[in-house]
């Protein structure tokens, strides 16, 4: 007979590592050449800083609700308690879509990174999607890495937590090495002016907020996995804010150090961003360190998001928003095994699109992240209204700041789906993908009601 609760297996250190490591992915450290070229170094770095402030404002609502409801699924639970089944679906489906957008990219990103060392990986038969080649050898390697991440998650939260701690510690050590050398041996003249002469600064900053929100997602996994932590519930809220702050600081300082150590306009012409920048600046070992950071970041983010996504599915099934079949807990491992298997199917079902879908994944993930962040501020306001007696270990003295963050996030989300704005989704591909995701959610919802 399966247990009714997921097993407690995540330590406080593991929770911080899952939260911060879940945010720090891989693509940011080599796609900054692409983003420097498109937005200028200032557009990317200041856009990321702006998005980080927004994330911290938004995290205030998650911080409070996570201490009141330390349950698997996080935002699913908050939305359900505030607005019933429709609220749980709306909140959970948005966050799940955001996570799957990132996870789908990781399937072939892993082989893309390995291809820098072993070029033969990117040879032989291939197919093309969105103008980019995906070699079958790359896809096979990506699938094998995905299966490895799946296996760790299937076997339990404690194993996931312990692996994450090791990867995250290595990530921080290497990041510090880049920052120290970058700022001590670089020059402000490499970074300034931080925009192209012909470029409008403010639009560049605000346009980057959307992909930056995808870079910054992952810290919500703390609330999503709260049922499995050993940490006292009253501390979870502070850990959420700490985790997003650590990740944001890591992103900004490492990117800034790469623009400090080598002229960013030249980095914009390179293929591998910060990795090539440190090599060109005369620090080949640090270029290798940046490459390792990309791989470690892929591992920490892959692991954290692959842990969180099944808990969202599990919680949606518990609330009978998705079929109850996915609420089954493994009797030995104490994991939502069927939800983990469904996550694997969804990730591989999207992951075949490869590198050509990077922009699609970032933009759609950014929209869904903004939507999920915004919804939660209103979850908090509603729960405060209907349950004023509920108090956790973290409580906002006033709701102005979390509400402000939520409203800004909603405005950004709306701006992405309105054609012709500075942050609009790409027509027609991204609108079609988003429409398909909405239809799947509605079908699952109405199917579960009839079951």
mmCIF file of C-alpha atoms in Angstrom, residues 131-328:
data_model
loop_
_atom_site.group_PDB
_atom_site.id
_atom_site.type_symbol
_atom_site.label_atom_id
_atom_site.label_comp_id
_atom_site.label_asym_id
_atom_site.label_seq_id
_atom_site.Cartn_x
_atom_site.Cartn_y
_atom_site.Cartn_z
ATOM 1 C CA UNK A 131 16.564 26.413 -39.437
ATOM 2 C CA UNK A 132 18.903 24.464 -37.151
ATOM 3 C CA UNK A 133 20.346 21.017 -37.656
ATOM 4 C CA UNK A 134 19.740 18.346 -35.040
ATOM 5 C CA UNK A 135 22.040 15.374 -35.560
ATOM 6 C CA UNK A 136 20.641 12.035 -34.474
ATOM 7 C CA UNK A 137 23.813 11.431 -32.459
ATOM 8 C CA UNK A 138 23.141 14.678 -30.535
ATOM 9 C CA UNK A 139 19.569 13.659 -29.884
ATOM 10 C CA UNK A 140 20.555 10.186 -28.660
ATOM 11 C CA UNK A 141 23.080 11.640 -26.189
ATOM 12 C CA UNK A 142 20.515 14.166 -24.980
ATOM 13 C CA UNK A 143 17.950 11.425 -24.464
ATOM 14 C CA UNK A 144 20.449 9.336 -22.470
ATOM 15 C CA UNK A 145 21.281 12.298 -20.200
ATOM 16 C CA UNK A 146 17.558 12.958 -19.748
ATOM 17 C CA UNK A 147 17.039 9.318 -18.747
ATOM 18 C CA UNK A 148 19.835 9.666 -16.182
ATOM 19 C CA UNK A 149 18.152 12.738 -14.657
ATOM 20 C CA UNK A 150 14.864 10.834 -14.705
ATOM 21 C CA UNK A 151 16.408 7.903 -12.831
ATOM 22 C CA UNK A 152 17.793 10.139 -10.061
ATOM 23 C CA UNK A 153 14.368 11.715 -9.594
ATOM 24 C CA UNK A 154 12.552 8.402 -9.669
ATOM 25 C CA UNK A 155 14.743 7.001 -6.883
ATOM 26 C CA UNK A 156 13.960 9.731 -4.364
ATOM 27 C CA UNK A 157 14.231 13.350 -3.266
ATOM 28 C CA UNK A 158 17.163 12.686 -0.938
ATOM 29 C CA UNK A 159 19.366 11.395 -3.760
ATOM 30 C CA UNK A 160 18.288 14.339 -5.915
ATOM 31 C CA UNK A 161 19.141 16.760 -3.088
ATOM 32 C CA UNK A 162 22.581 15.265 -2.423
ATOM 33 C CA UNK A 163 23.577 15.285 -6.099
ATOM 34 C CA UNK A 164 22.364 18.885 -6.372
ATOM 35 C CA UNK A 165 24.472 20.033 -3.411
ATOM 36 C CA UNK A 166 27.672 18.713 -5.004
ATOM 37 C CA UNK A 167 26.929 20.224 -8.426
ATOM 38 C CA UNK A 168 25.904 23.578 -6.938
ATOM 39 C CA UNK A 169 29.052 23.821 -4.765
ATOM 40 C CA UNK A 170 31.257 23.281 -7.823
ATOM 41 C CA UNK A 171 29.219 25.864 -9.737
ATOM 42 C CA UNK A 172 29.775 28.535 -7.081
ATOM 43 C CA UNK A 173 33.528 27.851 -6.785
ATOM 44 C CA UNK A 174 34.109 28.150 -10.539
ATOM 45 C CA UNK A 175 31.864 31.212 -10.774
ATOM 46 C CA UNK A 176 33.879 32.983 -8.083
ATOM 47 C CA UNK A 177 37.094 32.260 -10.006
ATOM 48 C CA UNK A 178 35.654 33.924 -13.138
ATOM 49 C CA UNK A 179 34.414 36.956 -11.211
ATOM 50 C CA UNK A 180 37.693 37.542 -9.345
ATOM 51 C CA UNK A 181 39.886 37.252 -12.443
ATOM 52 C CA UNK A 182 37.437 39.080 -14.710
ATOM 53 C CA UNK A 183 37.249 42.182 -12.532
ATOM 54 C CA UNK A 184 40.892 42.177 -11.400
ATOM 55 C CA UNK A 185 42.355 41.777 -14.910
ATOM 56 C CA UNK A 186 39.687 43.469 -17.019
ATOM 57 C CA UNK A 187 38.718 47.068 -17.596
ATOM 58 C CA UNK A 188 35.553 49.154 -17.483
ATOM 59 C CA UNK A 189 36.413 50.302 -21.040
ATOM 60 C CA UNK A 190 35.596 46.786 -22.259
ATOM 61 C CA UNK A 191 32.063 47.171 -20.925
ATOM 62 C CA UNK A 192 31.397 50.877 -21.443
ATOM 63 C CA UNK A 193 29.619 52.082 -23.480
ATOM 64 C CA UNK A 194 27.387 49.081 -22.867
ATOM 65 C CA UNK A 195 25.013 49.700 -25.799
ATOM 66 C CA UNK A 196 25.501 50.104 -29.530
ATOM 67 C CA UNK A 197 25.594 53.709 -30.716
ATOM 68 C CA UNK A 198 22.410 53.318 -32.780
ATOM 69 C CA UNK A 199 20.564 51.432 -30.051
ATOM 70 C CA UNK A 200 17.602 52.643 -27.952
ATOM 71 C CA UNK A 201 18.617 51.686 -24.415
ATOM 72 C CA UNK A 202 15.305 51.352 -22.560
ATOM 73 C CA UNK A 203 13.558 49.121 -25.161
ATOM 74 C CA UNK A 204 16.636 46.863 -25.248
ATOM 75 C CA UNK A 205 16.539 46.445 -21.471
ATOM 76 C CA UNK A 206 12.818 45.746 -21.342
ATOM 77 C CA UNK A 207 12.875 43.355 -24.308
ATOM 78 C CA UNK A 208 15.405 41.199 -22.519
ATOM 79 C CA UNK A 209 13.207 40.905 -19.417
ATOM 80 C CA UNK A 210 11.173 38.159 -21.111
ATOM 81 C CA UNK A 211 14.019 35.674 -21.749
ATOM 82 C CA UNK A 212 15.551 36.786 -18.430
ATOM 83 C CA UNK A 213 12.442 35.577 -16.631
ATOM 84 C CA UNK A 214 13.014 32.138 -18.133
ATOM 85 C CA UNK A 215 16.625 32.279 -16.917
ATOM 86 C CA UNK A 216 15.350 33.224 -13.447
ATOM 87 C CA UNK A 217 12.671 30.591 -13.085
ATOM 88 C CA UNK A 218 13.351 27.562 -10.902
ATOM 89 C CA UNK A 219 13.379 29.017 -7.382
ATOM 90 C CA UNK A 220 9.624 28.273 -7.191
ATOM 91 C CA UNK A 221 10.661 24.616 -6.933
ATOM 92 C CA UNK A 222 11.294 25.253 -3.224
ATOM 93 C CA UNK A 223 7.576 25.753 -2.608
ATOM 94 C CA UNK A 224 6.698 22.995 -5.079
ATOM 95 C CA UNK A 225 8.801 20.462 -3.114
ATOM 96 C CA UNK A 226 8.045 21.823 0.366
ATOM 97 C CA UNK A 227 6.325 18.625 1.477
ATOM 98 C CA UNK A 228 9.581 16.681 1.173
ATOM 99 C CA UNK A 229 11.911 18.961 3.144
ATOM 100 C CA UNK A 230 13.358 18.381 6.595
ATOM 101 C CA UNK A 231 13.577 22.145 7.127
ATOM 102 C CA UNK A 232 10.955 23.613 9.513
ATOM 103 C CA UNK A 233 8.109 25.145 7.503
ATOM 104 C CA UNK A 234 8.590 28.614 9.008
ATOM 105 C CA UNK A 235 12.048 28.867 7.413
ATOM 106 C CA UNK A 236 11.008 28.015 3.863
ATOM 107 C CA UNK A 237 9.942 31.565 2.975
ATOM 108 C CA UNK A 238 13.323 33.065 3.826
ATOM 109 C CA UNK A 239 15.074 30.308 1.866
ATOM 110 C CA UNK A 240 13.024 31.207 -1.235
ATOM 111 C CA UNK A 241 14.170 34.842 -1.134
ATOM 112 C CA UNK A 242 17.759 33.830 -0.335
ATOM 113 C CA UNK A 243 17.858 31.367 -3.238
ATOM 114 C CA UNK A 244 16.647 33.792 -5.898
ATOM 115 C CA UNK A 245 19.042 36.447 -4.575
ATOM 116 C CA UNK A 246 22.031 34.076 -4.770
ATOM 117 C CA UNK A 247 21.140 32.996 -8.306
ATOM 118 C CA UNK A 248 20.549 36.546 -9.548
ATOM 119 C CA UNK A 249 23.840 37.758 -8.063
ATOM 120 C CA UNK A 250 25.651 34.826 -9.676
ATOM 121 C CA UNK A 251 24.187 35.524 -13.112
ATOM 122 C CA UNK A 252 24.860 39.256 -13.093
ATOM 123 C CA UNK A 253 28.400 39.165 -11.689
ATOM 124 C CA UNK A 254 29.603 36.360 -13.981
ATOM 125 C CA UNK A 255 28.108 38.004 -17.100
ATOM 126 C CA UNK A 256 29.498 41.395 -16.091
ATOM 127 C CA UNK A 257 32.936 39.893 -15.442
ATOM 128 C CA UNK A 258 32.992 38.448 -18.976
ATOM 129 C CA UNK A 259 32.115 41.881 -20.404
ATOM 130 C CA UNK A 260 34.788 43.411 -18.143
ATOM 131 C CA UNK A 261 37.607 41.066 -19.098
ATOM 132 C CA UNK A 262 37.122 41.361 -22.883
ATOM 133 C CA UNK A 263 35.339 43.887 -25.167
ATOM 134 C CA UNK A 264 31.699 42.811 -25.280
ATOM 135 C CA UNK A 265 31.253 43.902 -28.917
ATOM 136 C CA UNK A 266 33.871 41.358 -29.921
ATOM 137 C CA UNK A 267 32.277 38.714 -27.698
ATOM 138 C CA UNK A 268 29.037 39.399 -29.597
ATOM 139 C CA UNK A 269 30.673 38.017 -32.757
ATOM 140 C CA UNK A 270 31.777 34.778 -31.091
ATOM 141 C CA UNK A 271 29.960 31.484 -30.906
ATOM 142 C CA UNK A 272 30.269 30.571 -27.226
ATOM 143 C CA UNK A 273 29.904 33.873 -25.368
ATOM 144 C CA UNK A 274 31.684 34.040 -22.013
ATOM 145 C CA UNK A 275 33.538 30.821 -22.731
ATOM 146 C CA UNK A 276 35.241 32.344 -25.779
ATOM 147 C CA UNK A 277 35.617 35.751 -24.088
ATOM 148 C CA UNK A 278 37.837 34.438 -21.288
ATOM 149 C CA UNK A 279 39.882 32.398 -23.751
ATOM 150 C CA UNK A 280 40.387 35.433 -26.019
ATOM 151 C CA UNK A 281 41.367 37.529 -22.993
ATOM 152 C CA UNK A 282 44.301 35.174 -22.348
ATOM 153 C CA UNK A 283 42.695 32.894 -19.746
ATOM 154 C CA UNK A 284 42.126 29.581 -21.531
ATOM 155 C CA UNK A 285 41.731 27.682 -18.254
ATOM 156 C CA UNK A 286 38.978 30.073 -17.185
ATOM 157 C CA UNK A 287 37.368 29.625 -20.577
ATOM 158 C CA UNK A 288 37.300 25.938 -19.755
ATOM 159 C CA UNK A 289 35.921 26.813 -16.302
ATOM 160 C CA UNK A 290 33.122 28.784 -17.978
ATOM 161 C CA UNK A 291 32.409 25.769 -20.145
ATOM 162 C CA UNK A 292 32.224 23.569 -17.034
ATOM 163 C CA UNK A 293 29.890 26.121 -15.428
ATOM 164 C CA UNK A 294 27.600 25.759 -18.448
ATOM 165 C CA UNK A 295 27.555 21.999 -18.022
ATOM 166 C CA UNK A 296 27.126 22.156 -14.228
ATOM 167 C CA UNK A 297 24.385 24.768 -14.622
ATOM 168 C CA UNK A 298 22.623 22.522 -17.079
ATOM 169 C CA UNK A 299 22.850 19.708 -14.533
ATOM 170 C CA UNK A 300 21.570 21.715 -11.551
ATOM 171 C CA UNK A 301 18.732 23.311 -13.484
ATOM 172 C CA UNK A 302 17.813 20.084 -15.276
ATOM 173 C CA UNK A 303 17.741 18.214 -11.969
ATOM 174 C CA UNK A 304 15.749 20.841 -10.038
ATOM 175 C CA UNK A 305 13.136 21.491 -12.715
ATOM 176 C CA UNK A 306 12.773 17.779 -13.452
ATOM 177 C CA UNK A 307 12.125 17.341 -9.720
ATOM 178 C CA UNK A 308 9.586 20.156 -9.522
ATOM 179 C CA UNK A 309 7.551 19.393 -12.666
ATOM 180 C CA UNK A 310 6.293 15.979 -11.446
ATOM 181 C CA UNK A 311 5.259 17.523 -8.114
ATOM 182 C CA UNK A 312 3.093 19.991 -10.013
ATOM 183 C CA UNK A 313 1.502 17.106 -11.948
ATOM 184 C CA UNK A 314 1.141 15.096 -8.708
ATOM 185 C CA UNK A 315 -0.565 18.008 -6.954
ATOM 186 C CA UNK A 316 -2.886 18.672 -9.910
ATOM 187 C CA UNK A 317 -3.870 14.990 -9.765
ATOM 188 C CA UNK A 318 -4.373 15.107 -5.989
ATOM 189 C CA UNK A 319 -6.800 17.985 -6.450
ATOM 190 C CA UNK A 320 -8.537 15.955 -9.189
ATOM 191 C CA UNK A 321 -7.635 18.592 -11.753
ATOM 192 C CA UNK A 322 -5.662 15.959 -13.665
ATOM 193 C CA UNK A 323 -6.502 12.221 -13.575
ATOM 194 C CA UNK A 324 -5.974 10.651 -10.122
ATOM 195 C CA UNK A 325 -3.764 8.069 -11.818
ATOM 196 C CA UNK A 326 -0.846 10.524 -11.538
ATOM 197 C CA UNK A 327 -1.250 10.985 -7.763
ATOM 198 C CA UNK A 328 0.233 7.565 -7.023
#
